[in-house]
PDB file of C-alpha atoms in Angstrom:
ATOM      1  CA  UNK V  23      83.998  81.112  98.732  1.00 63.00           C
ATOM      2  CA  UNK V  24      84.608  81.884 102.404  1.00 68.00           C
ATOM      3  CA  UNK V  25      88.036  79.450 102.310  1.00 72.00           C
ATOM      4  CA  UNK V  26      89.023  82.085  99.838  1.00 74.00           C
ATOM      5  CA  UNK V  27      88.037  84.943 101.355  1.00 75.00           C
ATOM      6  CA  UNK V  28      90.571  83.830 104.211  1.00 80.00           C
ATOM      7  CA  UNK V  29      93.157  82.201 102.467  1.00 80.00           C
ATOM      8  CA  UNK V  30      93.620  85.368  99.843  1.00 81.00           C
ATOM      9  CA  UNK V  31      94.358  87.532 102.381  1.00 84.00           C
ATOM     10  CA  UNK V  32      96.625  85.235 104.777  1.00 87.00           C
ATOM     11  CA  UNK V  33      98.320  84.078 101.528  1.00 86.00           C
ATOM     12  CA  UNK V  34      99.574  87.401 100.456  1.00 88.00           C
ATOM     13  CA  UNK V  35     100.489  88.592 103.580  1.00 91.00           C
ATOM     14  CA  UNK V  36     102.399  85.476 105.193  1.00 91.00           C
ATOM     15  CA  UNK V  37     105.780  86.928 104.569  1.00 94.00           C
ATOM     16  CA  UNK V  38     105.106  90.524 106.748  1.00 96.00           C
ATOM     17  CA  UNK V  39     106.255  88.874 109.727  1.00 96.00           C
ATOM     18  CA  UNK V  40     109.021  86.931 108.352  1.00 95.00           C
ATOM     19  CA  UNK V  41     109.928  90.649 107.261  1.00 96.00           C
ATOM     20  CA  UNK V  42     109.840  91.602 110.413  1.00 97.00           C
ATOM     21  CA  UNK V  43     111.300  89.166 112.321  1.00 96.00           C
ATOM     22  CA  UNK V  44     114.701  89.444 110.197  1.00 96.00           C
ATOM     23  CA  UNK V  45     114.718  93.115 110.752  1.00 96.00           C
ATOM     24  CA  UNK V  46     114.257  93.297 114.323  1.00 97.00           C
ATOM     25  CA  UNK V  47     116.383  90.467 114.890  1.00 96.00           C
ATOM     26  CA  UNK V  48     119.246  91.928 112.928  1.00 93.00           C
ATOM     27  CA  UNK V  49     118.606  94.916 115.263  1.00 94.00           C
ATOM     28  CA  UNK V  50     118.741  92.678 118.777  1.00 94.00           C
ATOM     29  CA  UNK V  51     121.868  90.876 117.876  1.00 94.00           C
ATOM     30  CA  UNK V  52     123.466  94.374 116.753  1.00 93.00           C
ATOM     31  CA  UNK V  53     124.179  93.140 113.544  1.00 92.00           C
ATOM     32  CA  UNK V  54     123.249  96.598 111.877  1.00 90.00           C
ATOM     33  CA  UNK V  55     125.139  98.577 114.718  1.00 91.00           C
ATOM     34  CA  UNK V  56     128.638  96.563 113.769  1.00 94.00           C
ATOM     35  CA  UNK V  57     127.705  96.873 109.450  1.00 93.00           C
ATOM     36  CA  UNK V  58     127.802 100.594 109.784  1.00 92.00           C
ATOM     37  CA  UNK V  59     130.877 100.581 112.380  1.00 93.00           C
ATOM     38  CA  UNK V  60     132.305  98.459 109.275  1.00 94.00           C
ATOM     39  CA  UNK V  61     131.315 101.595 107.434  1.00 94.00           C
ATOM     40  CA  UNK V  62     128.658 100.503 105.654  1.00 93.00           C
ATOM     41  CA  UNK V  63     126.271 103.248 105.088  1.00 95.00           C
ATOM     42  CA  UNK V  64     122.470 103.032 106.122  1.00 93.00           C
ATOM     43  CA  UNK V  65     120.611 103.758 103.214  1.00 95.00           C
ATOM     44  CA  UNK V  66     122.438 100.864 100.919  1.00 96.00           C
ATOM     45  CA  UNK V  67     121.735  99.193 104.032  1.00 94.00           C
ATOM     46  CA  UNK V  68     118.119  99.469 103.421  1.00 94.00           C
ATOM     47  CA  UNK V  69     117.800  98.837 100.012  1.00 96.00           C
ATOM     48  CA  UNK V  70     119.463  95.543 100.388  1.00 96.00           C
ATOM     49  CA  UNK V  71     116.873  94.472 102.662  1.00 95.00           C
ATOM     50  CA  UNK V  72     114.158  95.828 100.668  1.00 97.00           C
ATOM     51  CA  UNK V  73     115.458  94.210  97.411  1.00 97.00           C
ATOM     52  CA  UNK V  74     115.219  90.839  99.449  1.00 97.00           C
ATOM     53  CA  UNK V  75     112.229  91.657 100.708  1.00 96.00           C
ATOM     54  CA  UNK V  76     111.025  92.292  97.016  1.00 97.00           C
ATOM     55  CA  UNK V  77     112.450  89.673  95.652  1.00 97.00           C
ATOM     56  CA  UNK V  78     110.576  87.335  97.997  1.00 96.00           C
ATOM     57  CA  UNK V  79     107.407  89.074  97.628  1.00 96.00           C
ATOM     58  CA  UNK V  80     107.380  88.763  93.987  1.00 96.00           C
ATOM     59  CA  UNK V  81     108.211  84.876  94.184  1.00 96.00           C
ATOM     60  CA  UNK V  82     105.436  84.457  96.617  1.00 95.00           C
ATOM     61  CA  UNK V  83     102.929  86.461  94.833  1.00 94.00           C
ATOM     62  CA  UNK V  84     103.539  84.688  91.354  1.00 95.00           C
ATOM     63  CA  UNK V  85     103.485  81.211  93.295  1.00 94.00           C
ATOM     64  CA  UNK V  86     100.113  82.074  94.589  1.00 91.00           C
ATOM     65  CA  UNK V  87      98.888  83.812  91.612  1.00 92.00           C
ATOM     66  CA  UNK V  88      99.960  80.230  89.780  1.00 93.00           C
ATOM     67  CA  UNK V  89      97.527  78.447  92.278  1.00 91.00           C
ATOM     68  CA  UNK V  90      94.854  80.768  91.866  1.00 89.00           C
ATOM     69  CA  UNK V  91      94.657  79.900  88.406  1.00 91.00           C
ATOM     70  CA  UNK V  92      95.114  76.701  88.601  1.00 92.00           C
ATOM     71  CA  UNK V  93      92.261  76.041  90.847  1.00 87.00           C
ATOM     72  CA  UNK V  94      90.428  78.444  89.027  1.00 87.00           C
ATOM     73  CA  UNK V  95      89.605  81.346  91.454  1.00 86.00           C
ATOM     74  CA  UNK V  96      87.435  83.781  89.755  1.00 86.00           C
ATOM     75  CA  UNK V  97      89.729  86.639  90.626  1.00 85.00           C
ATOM     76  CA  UNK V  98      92.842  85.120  88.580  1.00 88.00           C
ATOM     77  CA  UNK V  99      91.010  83.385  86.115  1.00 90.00           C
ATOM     78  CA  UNK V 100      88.689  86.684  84.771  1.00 92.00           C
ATOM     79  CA  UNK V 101      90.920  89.586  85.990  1.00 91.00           C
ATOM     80  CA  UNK V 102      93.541  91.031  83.319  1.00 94.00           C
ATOM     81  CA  UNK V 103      97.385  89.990  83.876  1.00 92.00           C
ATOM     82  CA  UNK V 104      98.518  93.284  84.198  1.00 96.00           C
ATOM     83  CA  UNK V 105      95.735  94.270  86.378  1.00 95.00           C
ATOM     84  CA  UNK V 106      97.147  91.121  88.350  1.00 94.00           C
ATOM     85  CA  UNK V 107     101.078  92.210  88.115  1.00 94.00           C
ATOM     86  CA  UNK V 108     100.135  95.527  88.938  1.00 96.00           C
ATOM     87  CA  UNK V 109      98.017  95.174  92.123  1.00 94.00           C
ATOM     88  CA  UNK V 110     100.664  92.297  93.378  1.00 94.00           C
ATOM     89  CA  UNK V 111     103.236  94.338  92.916  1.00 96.00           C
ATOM     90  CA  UNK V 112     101.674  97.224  94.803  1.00 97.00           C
ATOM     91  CA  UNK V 113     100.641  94.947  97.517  1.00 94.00           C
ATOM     92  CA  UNK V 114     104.483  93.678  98.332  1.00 96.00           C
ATOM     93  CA  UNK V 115     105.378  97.281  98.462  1.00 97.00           C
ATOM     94  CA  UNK V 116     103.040  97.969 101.008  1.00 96.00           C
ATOM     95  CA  UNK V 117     103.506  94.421 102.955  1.00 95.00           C
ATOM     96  CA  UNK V 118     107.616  95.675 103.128  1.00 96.00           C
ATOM     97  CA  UNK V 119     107.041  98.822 103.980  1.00 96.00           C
ATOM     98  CA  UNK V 120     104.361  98.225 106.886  1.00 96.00           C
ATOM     99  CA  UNK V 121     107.618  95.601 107.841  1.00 96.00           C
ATOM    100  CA  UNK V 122     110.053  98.322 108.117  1.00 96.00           C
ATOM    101  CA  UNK V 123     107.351 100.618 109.684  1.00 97.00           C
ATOM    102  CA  UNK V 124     106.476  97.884 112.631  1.00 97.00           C
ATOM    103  CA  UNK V 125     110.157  96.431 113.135  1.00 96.00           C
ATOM    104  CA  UNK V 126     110.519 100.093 114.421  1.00 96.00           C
ATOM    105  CA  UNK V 127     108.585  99.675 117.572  1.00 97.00           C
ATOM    106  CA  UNK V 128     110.681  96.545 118.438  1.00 97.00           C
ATOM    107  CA  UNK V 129     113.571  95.590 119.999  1.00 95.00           C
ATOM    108  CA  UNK V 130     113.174  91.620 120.427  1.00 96.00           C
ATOM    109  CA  UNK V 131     112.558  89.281 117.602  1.00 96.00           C
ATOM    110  CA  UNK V 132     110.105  86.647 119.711  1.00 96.00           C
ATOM    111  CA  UNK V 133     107.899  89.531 120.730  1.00 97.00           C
ATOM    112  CA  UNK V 134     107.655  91.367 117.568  1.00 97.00           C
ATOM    113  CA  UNK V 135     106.948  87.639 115.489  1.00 95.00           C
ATOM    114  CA  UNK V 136     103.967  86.950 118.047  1.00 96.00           C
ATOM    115  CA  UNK V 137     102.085  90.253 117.884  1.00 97.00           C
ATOM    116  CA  UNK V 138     102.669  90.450 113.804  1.00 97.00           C
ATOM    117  CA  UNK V 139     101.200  87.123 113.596  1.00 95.00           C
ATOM    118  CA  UNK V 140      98.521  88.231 115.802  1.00 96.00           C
ATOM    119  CA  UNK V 141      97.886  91.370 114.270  1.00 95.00           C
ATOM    120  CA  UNK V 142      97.640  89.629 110.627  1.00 94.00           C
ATOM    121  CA  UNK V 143      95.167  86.802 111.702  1.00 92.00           C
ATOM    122  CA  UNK V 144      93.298  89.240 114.119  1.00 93.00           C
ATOM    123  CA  UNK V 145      93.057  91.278 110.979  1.00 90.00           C
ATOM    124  CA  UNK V 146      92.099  88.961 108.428  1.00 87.00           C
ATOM    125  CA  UNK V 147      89.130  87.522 110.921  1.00 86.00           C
ATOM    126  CA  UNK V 148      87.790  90.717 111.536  1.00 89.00           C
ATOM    127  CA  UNK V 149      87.851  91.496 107.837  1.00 83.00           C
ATOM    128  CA  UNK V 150      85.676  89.084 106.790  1.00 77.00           C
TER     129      UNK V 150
END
């Protein structure tokens, strides 16, 4: 029960600083600053990288509620599917958001990956 209550959180979270890392480091190599002098605008932009983001989320999240069930973790196993779908689906909403919200504060990718990765298993041992 304690391997769970670590794992659960680590496990739906792992991707936040992947999120970040490609946003910051599309930011440090100026990647964004030569799309819009392309004349690409900034909010289609955005909703690119939050449909990847999504889409990534959503893959994680049904690979690990897959595992959940199949080694039968209470949560999965006795919770309703949409109650499931629902609270996944909220939770990599949040998890992108929080990515765009941190990548803000940095300019270089190496920096930004350490301190997410910090911040997330800082977090998750202080949670429990």
């Amino acid at each position: 029960n304690a391997n769970i209550n670590i794992l659960v959180p680590l496990g739906t979270s792992i991707l936040v600083p992947v999120f970040v890392m490609l946003l910051v480091s599309e930011k440090e190599l100026r990647l964004v600053a030569m799309m819009v002098s392309q004349g690409m605008q900034m909010r289609y932009y955005y909703a690119a990288i939050w449909l990847f983001a999504m889409t990534l989320g959503v893959l994680q999240s049904f690979v690990f509620v897959i595992m959940g069930v199949v080694f039968g973790i209470r949560f999965f196993t006795r919770s309703s599917a949409i109650l499931i779908i629902g609270l996944m689906l909220l939770w990599n909403v949040a998890s992108v958001s929080f990515s765009f919200f941190v990548s803000a504060f940095f300019s270089r990718t190496r920096p930004a990956t350490i301190v997410v990765y910090f911040g997330l298993l800082i977090g998750v041992i202080v949670s429990n």
